[in-house]
Tab-separated table of C-alpha atoms in Angstrom:
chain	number	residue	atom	x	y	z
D	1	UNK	CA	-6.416	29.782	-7.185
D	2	UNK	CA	-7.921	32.815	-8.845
D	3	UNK	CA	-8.556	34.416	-5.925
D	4	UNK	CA	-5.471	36.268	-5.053
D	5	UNK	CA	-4.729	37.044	-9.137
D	6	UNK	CA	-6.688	38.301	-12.122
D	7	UNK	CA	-8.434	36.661	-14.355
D	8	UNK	CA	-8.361	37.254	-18.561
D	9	UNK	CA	-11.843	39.205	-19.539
D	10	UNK	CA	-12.689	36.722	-22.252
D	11	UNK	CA	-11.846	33.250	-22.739
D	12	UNK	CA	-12.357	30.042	-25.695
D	13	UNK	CA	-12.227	26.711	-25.531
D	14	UNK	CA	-8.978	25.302	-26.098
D	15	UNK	CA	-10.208	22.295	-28.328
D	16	UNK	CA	-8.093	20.074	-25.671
D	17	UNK	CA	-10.366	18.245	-22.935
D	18	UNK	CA	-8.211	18.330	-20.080
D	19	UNK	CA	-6.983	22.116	-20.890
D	20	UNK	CA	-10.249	23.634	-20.546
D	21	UNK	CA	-10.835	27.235	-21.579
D	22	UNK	CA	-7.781	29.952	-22.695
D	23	UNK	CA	-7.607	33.435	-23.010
D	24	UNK	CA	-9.231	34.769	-25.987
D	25	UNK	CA	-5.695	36.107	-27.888
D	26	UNK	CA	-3.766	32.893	-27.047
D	27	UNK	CA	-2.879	29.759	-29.395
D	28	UNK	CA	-2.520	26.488	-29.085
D	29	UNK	CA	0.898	25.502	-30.685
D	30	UNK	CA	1.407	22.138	-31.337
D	31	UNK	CA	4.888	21.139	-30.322
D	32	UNK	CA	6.114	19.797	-34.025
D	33	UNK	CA	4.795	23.062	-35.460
D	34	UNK	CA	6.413	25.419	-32.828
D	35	UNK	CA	10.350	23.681	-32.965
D	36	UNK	CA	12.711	23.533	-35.481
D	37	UNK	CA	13.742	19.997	-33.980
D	38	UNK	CA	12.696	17.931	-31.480
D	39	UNK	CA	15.489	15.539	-30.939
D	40	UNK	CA	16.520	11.850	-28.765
D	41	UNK	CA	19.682	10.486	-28.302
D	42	UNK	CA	21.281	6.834	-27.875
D	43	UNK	CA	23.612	5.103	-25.223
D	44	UNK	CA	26.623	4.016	-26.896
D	45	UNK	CA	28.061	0.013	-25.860
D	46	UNK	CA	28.867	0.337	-22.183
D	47	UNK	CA	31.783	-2.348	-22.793
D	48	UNK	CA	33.985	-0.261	-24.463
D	49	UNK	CA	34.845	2.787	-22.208
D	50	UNK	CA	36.147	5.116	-24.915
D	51	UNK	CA	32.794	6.263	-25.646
D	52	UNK	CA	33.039	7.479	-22.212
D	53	UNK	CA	36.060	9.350	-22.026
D	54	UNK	CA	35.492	12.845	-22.823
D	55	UNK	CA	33.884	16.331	-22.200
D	56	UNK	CA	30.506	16.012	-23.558
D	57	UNK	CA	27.933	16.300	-20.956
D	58	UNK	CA	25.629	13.106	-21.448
D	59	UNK	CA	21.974	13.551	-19.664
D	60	UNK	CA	20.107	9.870	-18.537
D	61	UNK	CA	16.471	10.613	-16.988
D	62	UNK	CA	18.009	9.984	-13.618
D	63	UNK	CA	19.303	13.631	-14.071
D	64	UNK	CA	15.760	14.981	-14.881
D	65	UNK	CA	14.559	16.584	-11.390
D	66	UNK	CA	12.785	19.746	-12.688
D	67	UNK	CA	16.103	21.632	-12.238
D	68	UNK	CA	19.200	23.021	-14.704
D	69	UNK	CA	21.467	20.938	-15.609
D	70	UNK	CA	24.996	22.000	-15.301
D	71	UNK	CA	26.784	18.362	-14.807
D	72	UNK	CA	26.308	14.791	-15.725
D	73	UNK	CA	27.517	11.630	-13.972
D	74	UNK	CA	28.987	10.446	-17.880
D	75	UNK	CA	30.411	12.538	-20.049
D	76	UNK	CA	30.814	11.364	-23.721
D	77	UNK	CA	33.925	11.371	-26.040
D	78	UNK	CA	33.365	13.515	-29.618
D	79	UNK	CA	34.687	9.973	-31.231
D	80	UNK	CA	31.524	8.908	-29.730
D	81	UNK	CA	29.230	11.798	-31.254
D	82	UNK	CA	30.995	11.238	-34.626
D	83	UNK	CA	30.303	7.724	-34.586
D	84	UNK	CA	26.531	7.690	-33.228
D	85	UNK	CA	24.723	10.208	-35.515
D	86	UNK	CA	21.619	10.363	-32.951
D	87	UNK	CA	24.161	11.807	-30.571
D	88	UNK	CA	23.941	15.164	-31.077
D	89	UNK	CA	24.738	18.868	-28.656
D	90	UNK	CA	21.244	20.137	-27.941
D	91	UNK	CA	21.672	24.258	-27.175
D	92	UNK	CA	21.857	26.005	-23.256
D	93	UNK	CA	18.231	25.906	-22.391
D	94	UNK	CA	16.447	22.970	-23.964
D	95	UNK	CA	14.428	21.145	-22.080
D	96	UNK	CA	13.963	17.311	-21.375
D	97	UNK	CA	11.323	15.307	-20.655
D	98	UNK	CA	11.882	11.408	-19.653
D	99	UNK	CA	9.476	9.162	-22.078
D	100	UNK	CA	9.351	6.159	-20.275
D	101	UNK	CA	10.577	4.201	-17.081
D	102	UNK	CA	10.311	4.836	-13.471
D	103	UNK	CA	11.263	8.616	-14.465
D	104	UNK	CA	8.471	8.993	-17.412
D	105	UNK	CA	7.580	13.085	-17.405
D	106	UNK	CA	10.478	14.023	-15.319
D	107	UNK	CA	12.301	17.530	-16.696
D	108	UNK	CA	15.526	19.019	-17.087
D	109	UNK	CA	16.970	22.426	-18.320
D	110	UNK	CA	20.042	22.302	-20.401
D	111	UNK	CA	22.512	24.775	-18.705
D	112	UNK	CA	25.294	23.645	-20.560
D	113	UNK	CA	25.211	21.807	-24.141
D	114	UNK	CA	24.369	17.895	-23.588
D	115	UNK	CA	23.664	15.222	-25.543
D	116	UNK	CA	21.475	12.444	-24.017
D	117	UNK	CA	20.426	9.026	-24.111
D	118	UNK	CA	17.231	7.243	-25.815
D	119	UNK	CA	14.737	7.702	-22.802
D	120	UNK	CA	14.853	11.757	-22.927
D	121	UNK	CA	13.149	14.164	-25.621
D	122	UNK	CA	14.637	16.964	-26.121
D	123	UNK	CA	13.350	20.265	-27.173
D	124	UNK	CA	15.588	22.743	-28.480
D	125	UNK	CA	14.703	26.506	-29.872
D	126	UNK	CA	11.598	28.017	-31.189
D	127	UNK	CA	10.413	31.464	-32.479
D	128	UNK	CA	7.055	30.769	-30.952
D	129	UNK	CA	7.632	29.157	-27.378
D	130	UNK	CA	9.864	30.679	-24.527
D	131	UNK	CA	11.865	27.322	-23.563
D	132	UNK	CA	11.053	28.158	-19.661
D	133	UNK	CA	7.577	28.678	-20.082
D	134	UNK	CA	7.806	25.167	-21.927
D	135	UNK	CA	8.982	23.242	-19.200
D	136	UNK	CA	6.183	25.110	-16.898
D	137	UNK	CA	3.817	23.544	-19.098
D	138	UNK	CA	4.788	20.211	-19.138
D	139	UNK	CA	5.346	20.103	-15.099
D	140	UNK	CA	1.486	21.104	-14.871
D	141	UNK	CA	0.506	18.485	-16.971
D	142	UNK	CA	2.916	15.270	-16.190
D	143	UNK	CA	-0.117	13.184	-15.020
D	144	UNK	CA	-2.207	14.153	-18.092
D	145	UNK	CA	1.333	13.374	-20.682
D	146	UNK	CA	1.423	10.130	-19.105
D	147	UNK	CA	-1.989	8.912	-19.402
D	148	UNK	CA	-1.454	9.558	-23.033
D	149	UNK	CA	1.451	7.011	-23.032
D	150	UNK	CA	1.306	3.314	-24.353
D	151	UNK	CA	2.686	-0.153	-23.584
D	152	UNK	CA	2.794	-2.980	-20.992
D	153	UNK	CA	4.560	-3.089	-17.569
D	154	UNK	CA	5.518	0.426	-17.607
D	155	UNK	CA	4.450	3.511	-19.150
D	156	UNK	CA	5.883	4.988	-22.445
D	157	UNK	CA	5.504	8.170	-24.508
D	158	UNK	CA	7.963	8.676	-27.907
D	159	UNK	CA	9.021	11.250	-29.435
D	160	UNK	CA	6.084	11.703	-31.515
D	161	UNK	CA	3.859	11.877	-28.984
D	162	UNK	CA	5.760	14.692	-27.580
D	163	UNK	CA	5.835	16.731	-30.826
D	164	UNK	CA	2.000	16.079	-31.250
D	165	UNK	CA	1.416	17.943	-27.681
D	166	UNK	CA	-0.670	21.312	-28.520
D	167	UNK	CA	0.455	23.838	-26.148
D	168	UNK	CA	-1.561	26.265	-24.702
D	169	UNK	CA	0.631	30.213	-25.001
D	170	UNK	CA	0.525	34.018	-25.257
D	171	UNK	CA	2.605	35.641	-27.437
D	172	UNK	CA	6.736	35.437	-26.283
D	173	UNK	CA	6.890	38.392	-24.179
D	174	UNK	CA	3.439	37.682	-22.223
D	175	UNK	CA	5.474	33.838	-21.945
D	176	UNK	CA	8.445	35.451	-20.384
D	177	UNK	CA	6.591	37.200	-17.856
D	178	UNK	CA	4.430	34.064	-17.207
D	179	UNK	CA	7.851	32.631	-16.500
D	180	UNK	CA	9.260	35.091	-14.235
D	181	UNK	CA	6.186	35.023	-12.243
D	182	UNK	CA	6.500	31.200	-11.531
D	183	UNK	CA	10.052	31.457	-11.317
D	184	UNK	CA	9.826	34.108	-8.323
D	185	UNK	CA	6.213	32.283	-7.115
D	186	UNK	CA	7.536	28.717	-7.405
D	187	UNK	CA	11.277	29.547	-5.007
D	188	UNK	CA	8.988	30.955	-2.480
D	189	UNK	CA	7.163	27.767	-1.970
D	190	UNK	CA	10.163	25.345	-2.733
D	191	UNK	CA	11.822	27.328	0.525
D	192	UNK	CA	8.605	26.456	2.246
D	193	UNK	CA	9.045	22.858	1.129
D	194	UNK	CA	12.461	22.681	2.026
D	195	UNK	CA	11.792	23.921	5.815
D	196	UNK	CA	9.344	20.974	6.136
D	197	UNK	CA	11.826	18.632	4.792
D	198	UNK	CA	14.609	20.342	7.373
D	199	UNK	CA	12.063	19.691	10.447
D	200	UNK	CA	10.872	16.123	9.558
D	201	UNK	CA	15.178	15.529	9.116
D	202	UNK	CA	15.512	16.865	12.686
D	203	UNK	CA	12.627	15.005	13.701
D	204	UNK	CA	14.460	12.055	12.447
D	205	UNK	CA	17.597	13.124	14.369
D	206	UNK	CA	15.921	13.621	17.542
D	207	UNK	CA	13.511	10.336	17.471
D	208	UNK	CA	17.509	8.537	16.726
D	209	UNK	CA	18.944	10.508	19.951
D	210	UNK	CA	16.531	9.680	21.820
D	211	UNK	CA	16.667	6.100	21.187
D	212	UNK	CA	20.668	6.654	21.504
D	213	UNK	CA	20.436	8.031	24.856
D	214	UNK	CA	17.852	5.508	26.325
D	215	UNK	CA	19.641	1.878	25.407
D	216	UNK	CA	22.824	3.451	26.896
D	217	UNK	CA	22.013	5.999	29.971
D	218	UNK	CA	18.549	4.231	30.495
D	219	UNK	CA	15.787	6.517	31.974
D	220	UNK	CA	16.927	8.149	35.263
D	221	UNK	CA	19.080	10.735	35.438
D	222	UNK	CA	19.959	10.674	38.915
D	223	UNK	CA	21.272	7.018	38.929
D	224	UNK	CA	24.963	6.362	39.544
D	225	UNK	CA	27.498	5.862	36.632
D	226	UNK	CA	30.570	4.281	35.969
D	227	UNK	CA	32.876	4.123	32.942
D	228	UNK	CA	31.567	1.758	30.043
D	229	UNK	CA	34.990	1.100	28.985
D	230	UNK	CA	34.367	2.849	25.177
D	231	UNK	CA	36.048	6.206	25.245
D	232	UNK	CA	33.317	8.229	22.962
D	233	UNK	CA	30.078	6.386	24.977
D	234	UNK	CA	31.272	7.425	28.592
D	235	UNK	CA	29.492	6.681	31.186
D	236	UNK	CA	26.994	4.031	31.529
D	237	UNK	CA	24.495	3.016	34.409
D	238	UNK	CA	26.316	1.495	37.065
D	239	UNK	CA	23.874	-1.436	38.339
D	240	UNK	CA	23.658	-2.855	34.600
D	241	UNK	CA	25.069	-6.275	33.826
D	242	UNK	CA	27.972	-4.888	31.962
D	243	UNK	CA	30.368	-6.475	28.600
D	244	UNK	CA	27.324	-9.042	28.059
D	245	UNK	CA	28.227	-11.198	25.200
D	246	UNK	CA	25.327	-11.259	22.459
D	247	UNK	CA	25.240	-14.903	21.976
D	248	UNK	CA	24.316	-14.918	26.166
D	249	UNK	CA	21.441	-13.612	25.277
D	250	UNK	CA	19.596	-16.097	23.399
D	251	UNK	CA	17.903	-19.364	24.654
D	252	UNK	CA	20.688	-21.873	25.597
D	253	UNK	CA	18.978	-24.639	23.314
D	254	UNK	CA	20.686	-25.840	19.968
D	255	UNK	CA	20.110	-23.089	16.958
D	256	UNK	CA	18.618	-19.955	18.931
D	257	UNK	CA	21.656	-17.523	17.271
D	258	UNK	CA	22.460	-18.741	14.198
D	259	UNK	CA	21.691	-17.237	10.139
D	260	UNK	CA	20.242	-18.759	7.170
D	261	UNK	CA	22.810	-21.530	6.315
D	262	UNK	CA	22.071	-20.905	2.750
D	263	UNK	CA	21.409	-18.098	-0.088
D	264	UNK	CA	18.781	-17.673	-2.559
D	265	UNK	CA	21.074	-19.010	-5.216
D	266	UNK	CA	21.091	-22.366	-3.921
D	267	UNK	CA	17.236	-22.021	-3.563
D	268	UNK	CA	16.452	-20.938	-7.015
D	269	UNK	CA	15.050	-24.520	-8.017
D	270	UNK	CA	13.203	-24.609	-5.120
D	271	UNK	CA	11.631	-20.897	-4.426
D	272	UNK	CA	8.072	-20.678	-4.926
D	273	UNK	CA	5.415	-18.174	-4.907
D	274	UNK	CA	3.151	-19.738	-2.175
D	275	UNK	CA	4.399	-21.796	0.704
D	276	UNK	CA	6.204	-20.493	3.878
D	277	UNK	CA	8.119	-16.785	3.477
D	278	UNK	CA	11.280	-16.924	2.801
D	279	UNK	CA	13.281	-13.622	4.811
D	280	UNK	CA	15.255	-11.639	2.764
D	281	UNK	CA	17.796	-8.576	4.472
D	282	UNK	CA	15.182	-6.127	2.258
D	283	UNK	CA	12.360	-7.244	4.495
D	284	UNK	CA	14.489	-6.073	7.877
D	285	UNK	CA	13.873	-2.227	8.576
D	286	UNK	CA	14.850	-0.174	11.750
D	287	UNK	CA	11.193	1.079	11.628
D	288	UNK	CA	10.021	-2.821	11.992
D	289	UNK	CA	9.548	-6.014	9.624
D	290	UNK	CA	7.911	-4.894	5.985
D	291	UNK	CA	8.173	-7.983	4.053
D	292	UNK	CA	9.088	-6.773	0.174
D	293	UNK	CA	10.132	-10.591	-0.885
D	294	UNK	CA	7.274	-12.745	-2.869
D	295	UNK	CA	8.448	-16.069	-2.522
D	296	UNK	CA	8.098	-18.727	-0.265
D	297	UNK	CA	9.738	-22.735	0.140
D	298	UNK	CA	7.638	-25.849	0.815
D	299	UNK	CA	6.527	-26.728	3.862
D	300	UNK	CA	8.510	-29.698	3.467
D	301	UNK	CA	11.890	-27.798	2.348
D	302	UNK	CA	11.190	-25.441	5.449
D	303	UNK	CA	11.053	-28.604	8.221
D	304	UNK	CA	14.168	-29.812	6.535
D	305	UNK	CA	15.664	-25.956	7.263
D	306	UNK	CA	13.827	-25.945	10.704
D	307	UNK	CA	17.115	-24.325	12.033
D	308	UNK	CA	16.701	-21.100	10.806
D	309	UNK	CA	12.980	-20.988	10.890
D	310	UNK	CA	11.957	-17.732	12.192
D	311	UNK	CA	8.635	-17.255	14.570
D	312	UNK	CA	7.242	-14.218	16.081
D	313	UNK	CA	9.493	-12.309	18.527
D	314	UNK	CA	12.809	-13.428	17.037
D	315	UNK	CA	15.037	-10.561	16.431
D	316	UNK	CA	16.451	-10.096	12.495
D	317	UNK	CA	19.623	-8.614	11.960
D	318	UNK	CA	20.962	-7.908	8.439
D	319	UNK	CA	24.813	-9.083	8.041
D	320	UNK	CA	25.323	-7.135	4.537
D	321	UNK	CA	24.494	-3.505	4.094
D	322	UNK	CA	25.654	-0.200	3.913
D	323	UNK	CA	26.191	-0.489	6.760
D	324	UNK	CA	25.578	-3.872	7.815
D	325	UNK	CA	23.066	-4.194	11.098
D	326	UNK	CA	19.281	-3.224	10.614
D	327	UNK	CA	17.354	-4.954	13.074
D	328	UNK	CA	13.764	-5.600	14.167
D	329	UNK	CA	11.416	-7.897	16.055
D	330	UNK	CA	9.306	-10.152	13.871
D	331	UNK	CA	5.958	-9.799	14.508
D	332	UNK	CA	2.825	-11.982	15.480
D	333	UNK	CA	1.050	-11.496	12.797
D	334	UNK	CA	3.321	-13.272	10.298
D	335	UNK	CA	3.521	-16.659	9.720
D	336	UNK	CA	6.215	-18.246	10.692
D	337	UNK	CA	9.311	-18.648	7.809
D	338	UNK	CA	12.766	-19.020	7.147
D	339	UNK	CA	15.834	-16.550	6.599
D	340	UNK	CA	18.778	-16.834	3.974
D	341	UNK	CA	22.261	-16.833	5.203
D	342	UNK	CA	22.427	-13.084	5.102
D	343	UNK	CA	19.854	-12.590	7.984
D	344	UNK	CA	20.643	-13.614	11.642
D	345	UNK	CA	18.063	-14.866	13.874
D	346	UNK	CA	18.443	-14.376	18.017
D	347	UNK	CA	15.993	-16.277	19.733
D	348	UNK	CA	16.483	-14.349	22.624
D	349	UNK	CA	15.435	-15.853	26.643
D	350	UNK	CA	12.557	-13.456	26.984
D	351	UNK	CA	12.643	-13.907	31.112
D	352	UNK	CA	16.197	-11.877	31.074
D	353	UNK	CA	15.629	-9.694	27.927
D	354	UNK	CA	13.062	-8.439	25.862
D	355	UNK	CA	13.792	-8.436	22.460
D	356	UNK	CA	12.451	-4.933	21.163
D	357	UNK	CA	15.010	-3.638	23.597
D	358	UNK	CA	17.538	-6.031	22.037
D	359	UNK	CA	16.353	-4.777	18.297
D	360	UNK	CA	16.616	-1.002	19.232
D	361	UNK	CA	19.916	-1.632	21.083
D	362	UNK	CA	21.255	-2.860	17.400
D	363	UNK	CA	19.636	-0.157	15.620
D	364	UNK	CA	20.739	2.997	17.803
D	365	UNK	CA	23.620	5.042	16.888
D	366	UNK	CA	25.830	3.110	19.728
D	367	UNK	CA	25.004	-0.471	18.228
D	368	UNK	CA	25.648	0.992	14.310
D	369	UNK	CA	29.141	1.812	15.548
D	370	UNK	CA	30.116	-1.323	16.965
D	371	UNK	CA	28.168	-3.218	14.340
D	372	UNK	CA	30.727	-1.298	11.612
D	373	UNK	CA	33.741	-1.352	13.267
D	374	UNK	CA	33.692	-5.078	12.955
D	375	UNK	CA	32.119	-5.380	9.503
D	376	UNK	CA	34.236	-5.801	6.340
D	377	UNK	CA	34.424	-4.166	3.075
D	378	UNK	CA	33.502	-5.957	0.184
D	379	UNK	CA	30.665	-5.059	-2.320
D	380	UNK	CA	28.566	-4.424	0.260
D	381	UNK	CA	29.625	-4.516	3.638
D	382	UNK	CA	29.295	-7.518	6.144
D	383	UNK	CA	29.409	-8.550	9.128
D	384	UNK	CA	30.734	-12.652	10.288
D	385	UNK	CA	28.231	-14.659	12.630
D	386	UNK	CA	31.252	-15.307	14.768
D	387	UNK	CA	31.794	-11.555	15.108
D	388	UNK	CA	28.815	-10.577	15.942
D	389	UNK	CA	28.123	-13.265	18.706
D	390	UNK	CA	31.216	-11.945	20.372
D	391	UNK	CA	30.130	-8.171	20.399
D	392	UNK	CA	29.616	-6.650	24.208
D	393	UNK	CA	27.022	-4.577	25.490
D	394	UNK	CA	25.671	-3.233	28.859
D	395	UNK	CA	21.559	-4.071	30.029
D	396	UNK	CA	19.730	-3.768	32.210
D	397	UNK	CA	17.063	-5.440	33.806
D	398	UNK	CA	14.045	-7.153	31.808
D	399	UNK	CA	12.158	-5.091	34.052
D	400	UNK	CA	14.102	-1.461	33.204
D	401	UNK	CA	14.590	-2.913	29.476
D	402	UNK	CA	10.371	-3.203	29.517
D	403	UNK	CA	10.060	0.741	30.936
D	404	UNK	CA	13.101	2.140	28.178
D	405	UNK	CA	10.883	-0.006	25.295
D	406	UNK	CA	7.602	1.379	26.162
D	407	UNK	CA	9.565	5.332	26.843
D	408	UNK	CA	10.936	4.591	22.978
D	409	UNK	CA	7.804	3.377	21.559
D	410	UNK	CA	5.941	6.118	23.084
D	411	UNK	CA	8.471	8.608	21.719
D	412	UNK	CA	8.416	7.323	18.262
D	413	UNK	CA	4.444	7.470	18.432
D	414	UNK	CA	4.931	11.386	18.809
D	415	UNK	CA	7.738	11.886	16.577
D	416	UNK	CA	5.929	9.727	13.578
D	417	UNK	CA	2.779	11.966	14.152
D	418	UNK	CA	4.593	15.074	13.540
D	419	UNK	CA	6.745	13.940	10.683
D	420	UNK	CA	3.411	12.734	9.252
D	421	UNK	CA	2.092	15.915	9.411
D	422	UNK	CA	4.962	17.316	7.876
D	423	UNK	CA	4.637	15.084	5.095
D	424	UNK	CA	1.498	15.599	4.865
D	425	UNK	CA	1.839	19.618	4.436
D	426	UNK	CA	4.344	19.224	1.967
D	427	UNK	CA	2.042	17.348	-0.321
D	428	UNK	CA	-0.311	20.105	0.350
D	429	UNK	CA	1.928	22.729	-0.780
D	430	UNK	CA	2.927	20.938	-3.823
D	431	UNK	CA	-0.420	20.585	-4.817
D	432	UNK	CA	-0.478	24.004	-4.544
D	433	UNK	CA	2.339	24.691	-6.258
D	434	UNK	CA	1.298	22.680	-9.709
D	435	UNK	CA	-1.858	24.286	-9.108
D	436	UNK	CA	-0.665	27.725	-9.535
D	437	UNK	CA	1.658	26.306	-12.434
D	438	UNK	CA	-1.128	25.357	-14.091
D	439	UNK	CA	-3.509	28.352	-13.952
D	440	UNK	CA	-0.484	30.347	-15.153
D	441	UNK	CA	0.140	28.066	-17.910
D	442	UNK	CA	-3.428	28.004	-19.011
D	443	UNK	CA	-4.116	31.847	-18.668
D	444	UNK	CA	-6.677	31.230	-15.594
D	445	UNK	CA	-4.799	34.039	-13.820
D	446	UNK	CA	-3.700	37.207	-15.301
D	447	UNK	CA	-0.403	37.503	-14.511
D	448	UNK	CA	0.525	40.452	-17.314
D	449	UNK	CA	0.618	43.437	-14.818
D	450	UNK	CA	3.050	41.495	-11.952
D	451	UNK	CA	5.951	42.659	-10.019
D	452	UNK	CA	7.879	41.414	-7.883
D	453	UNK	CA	7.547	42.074	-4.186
């Protein structure tokens, strides 16, 4: 990192392990020492709305994202910050760090006056510590903050952990200039960043196109069309069975189309956490089965439910979502299992259709249309067995539906290997970015004499 910048001509040991060496004029502030106060808040009932009826900007640490905060999702009432005496207005440009949860080391900068609630410490002003160069300092060193945190299932920091932090700073002015520097550095890279994330969401757009445009126009241009009979699809192949009725597609025998004639409520007594998998709409992704459930039934409770036992090339389809409709194939190398009543199962007759064609039929942008236009609103939307049985589609032959699979699958290959890569860079350049954060932070690049440009 220090070999497009400057480094300090003498250095000391900071006295901090993981800090290393400083510049020789710097300090180590410790956090208590350096602010007037260093304050929390507290969430006030949630059953009596009042509290929440007013203009006072109320951060949670799902608002911390390293940015300024203008807005909050809740806004407090001043009843509320008269009646809660830990509810207090913290000034424009404190910073926020979440102490524990999911979010633990997460920041925010106060553009407005907030209060906040229990999980966030908030720094306010100090004489010796240039707020922005604060909240430089504590995005190099999340990882570092959070080893030092305590408890069980998840980590925690306090408050008095964070006041006991020993910072590593120049004087104010040298602070400021740190700050401009990473301020100018850091929204260079972020656009860099943000380019990656714009190509892997095209990436994304194209891999769903292409998809789109092979379940409905199949692969040859040239081949003769006729009307499909929906106004916004056009034209569809014209030697494809046309208006074919889902529930056609499935073995004729008893059970091949049905769902889960039961939900995990009724099961509760009887889950278990070995035994055969139970299916759960979580475990059904476009990209393919990824099994997030844990629990399992009997063997015996899963003969008794033999009719919605589920066994490698079945097709899962998720009847509640947002929207409703997910599909994939389940694969060989699960064992066999059941599914709740909010997962269908198609058994489809594998000498007329294939079901991967079936699944990526469902999941393109044609099959996500029809699959909402006959779901219903509720908490969640949801679509009716009965419904979806009836819904019409044109295929093609098990011979054409075999060439469109293997033209998506081969597609997909290509697009997941660039959007990996993409991924992939962007971790790189983060890296970099905390990297340079940190050597500013800790004076391992002289940044004193910088302009921008």
């Amino acid at each position: 990192m220090t070999g497009r910048y400057k480094v300090y001509p003498e250095y000391k040991e900071s006295g901090v392990e993981w800090l290393g060496e400083i510049p020789l004029d710097w300090s180590m502030w410790k956090l208590a020492h350096a602010y007037n106060e260093i304050g929390s808040g507290t969430t006030p009932p949630t059953n009596n709305e009042e509290w929440f009826k007013g203009n006072v900007p109320w951060v949670t640490t799902g608002e911390l994202r390293e940015k300024i905060i203008t807005d909050t999702k809740k806004k407090l009432s001043d009843k509320a910050l008269n009646t809660y005496p830990t509810l207090r207005k913290h000034p424009i440009g404190s910073i926020a760090i979440a102490m524990y949860g999911a979010t633990i080391g997460r920041l925010g900068i106060f553009g407005v006056e907030a209060t906040t609630n229990q999980a966030c410490c908030v720094m306010g002003v100090s004489k010796q510590i240039e707020n922005k160069y604060l909240f430089y300092w504590l995005w190099a060193f999340k990882e570092d903050i959070i080893r030092l945190s305590s408890g069980g299932g998840q980590p925690n920091i306090n408050q008095e952990k964070v006041a006991s932090l020993k910072i590593s700073a120049p004087e104010v002015t040298e602070q400021q200039k740190v700050a401009n520097f990473l301020d100018y550095e850091t929204a260079k890279i972020d656009t860099l960043i943000a380019k990656q994330e714009k190509l892997i969401e095209l990436l994304k757009e194209k891999r769903q196109a292409v998809i789109s445009h092979a379940v409905t126009k199949g692969l040859n241009p040239d081949a003769p069309m006729k009307y499909s009979g929906v106004e916004w699809l056009g034209e569809v192949p014209e030697h494809w069975l046309h208006r074919i009725k889902l529930s056609d597609i499935s073995e004729k025998n008893r059970g091949s189309f049905v769902n889960g004639p039961f939900g995990s409520d009724l099961l509760s007594n009887e889950l278990k956490l070995e035994g055969v998998p139970v299916v759960y709409i979580r475990d059904i992704k476009r990209t393919g089965y990824s099994r997030k459930s844990t629990v399992c039934v009997t063997e015996a409770k899963s003969i008794q439910l033999d009719v919605c036992k589920v066994i490698s090339g079945d097709v899962l389809v998720s009847k509640v979502g947002d929207p409703p409709g997910d599909s994939c194939v389940y694969p060989e190398n699960e064992a066999n299992a059941i599914i709740t009543q909010d997962v269908i199962r198609i058994r489809v007759e594998k000498t007329l259709y294939n079901p991967r064609f079936i699944s990526m039929l469902l999941n393109s942008h044609f099959g996500q249309t029809v699959l909402n236009d006959i779901s219903v609103e509720g908490t969640r939307k949801r679509v009716s067995l009965g419904d979806f049985k009836a819904l019409r589609f044109s295929i093609p032959t098990i011979k054409e539906q075999d060439s469109i699979v293997g033209f998506i699958e081969n597609n997909n290959t290509k697009m997941d290997f660039l959007m990996e890569k993409a991924l992939k860079g962007i971790e790189l350049i983060k890296e970099r970015k905390t990297a340079l954060i940190s050597s500013a932070v800790t004076g391992k690049i002289d940044v004193r004499n910088w302009v921008k440009g």
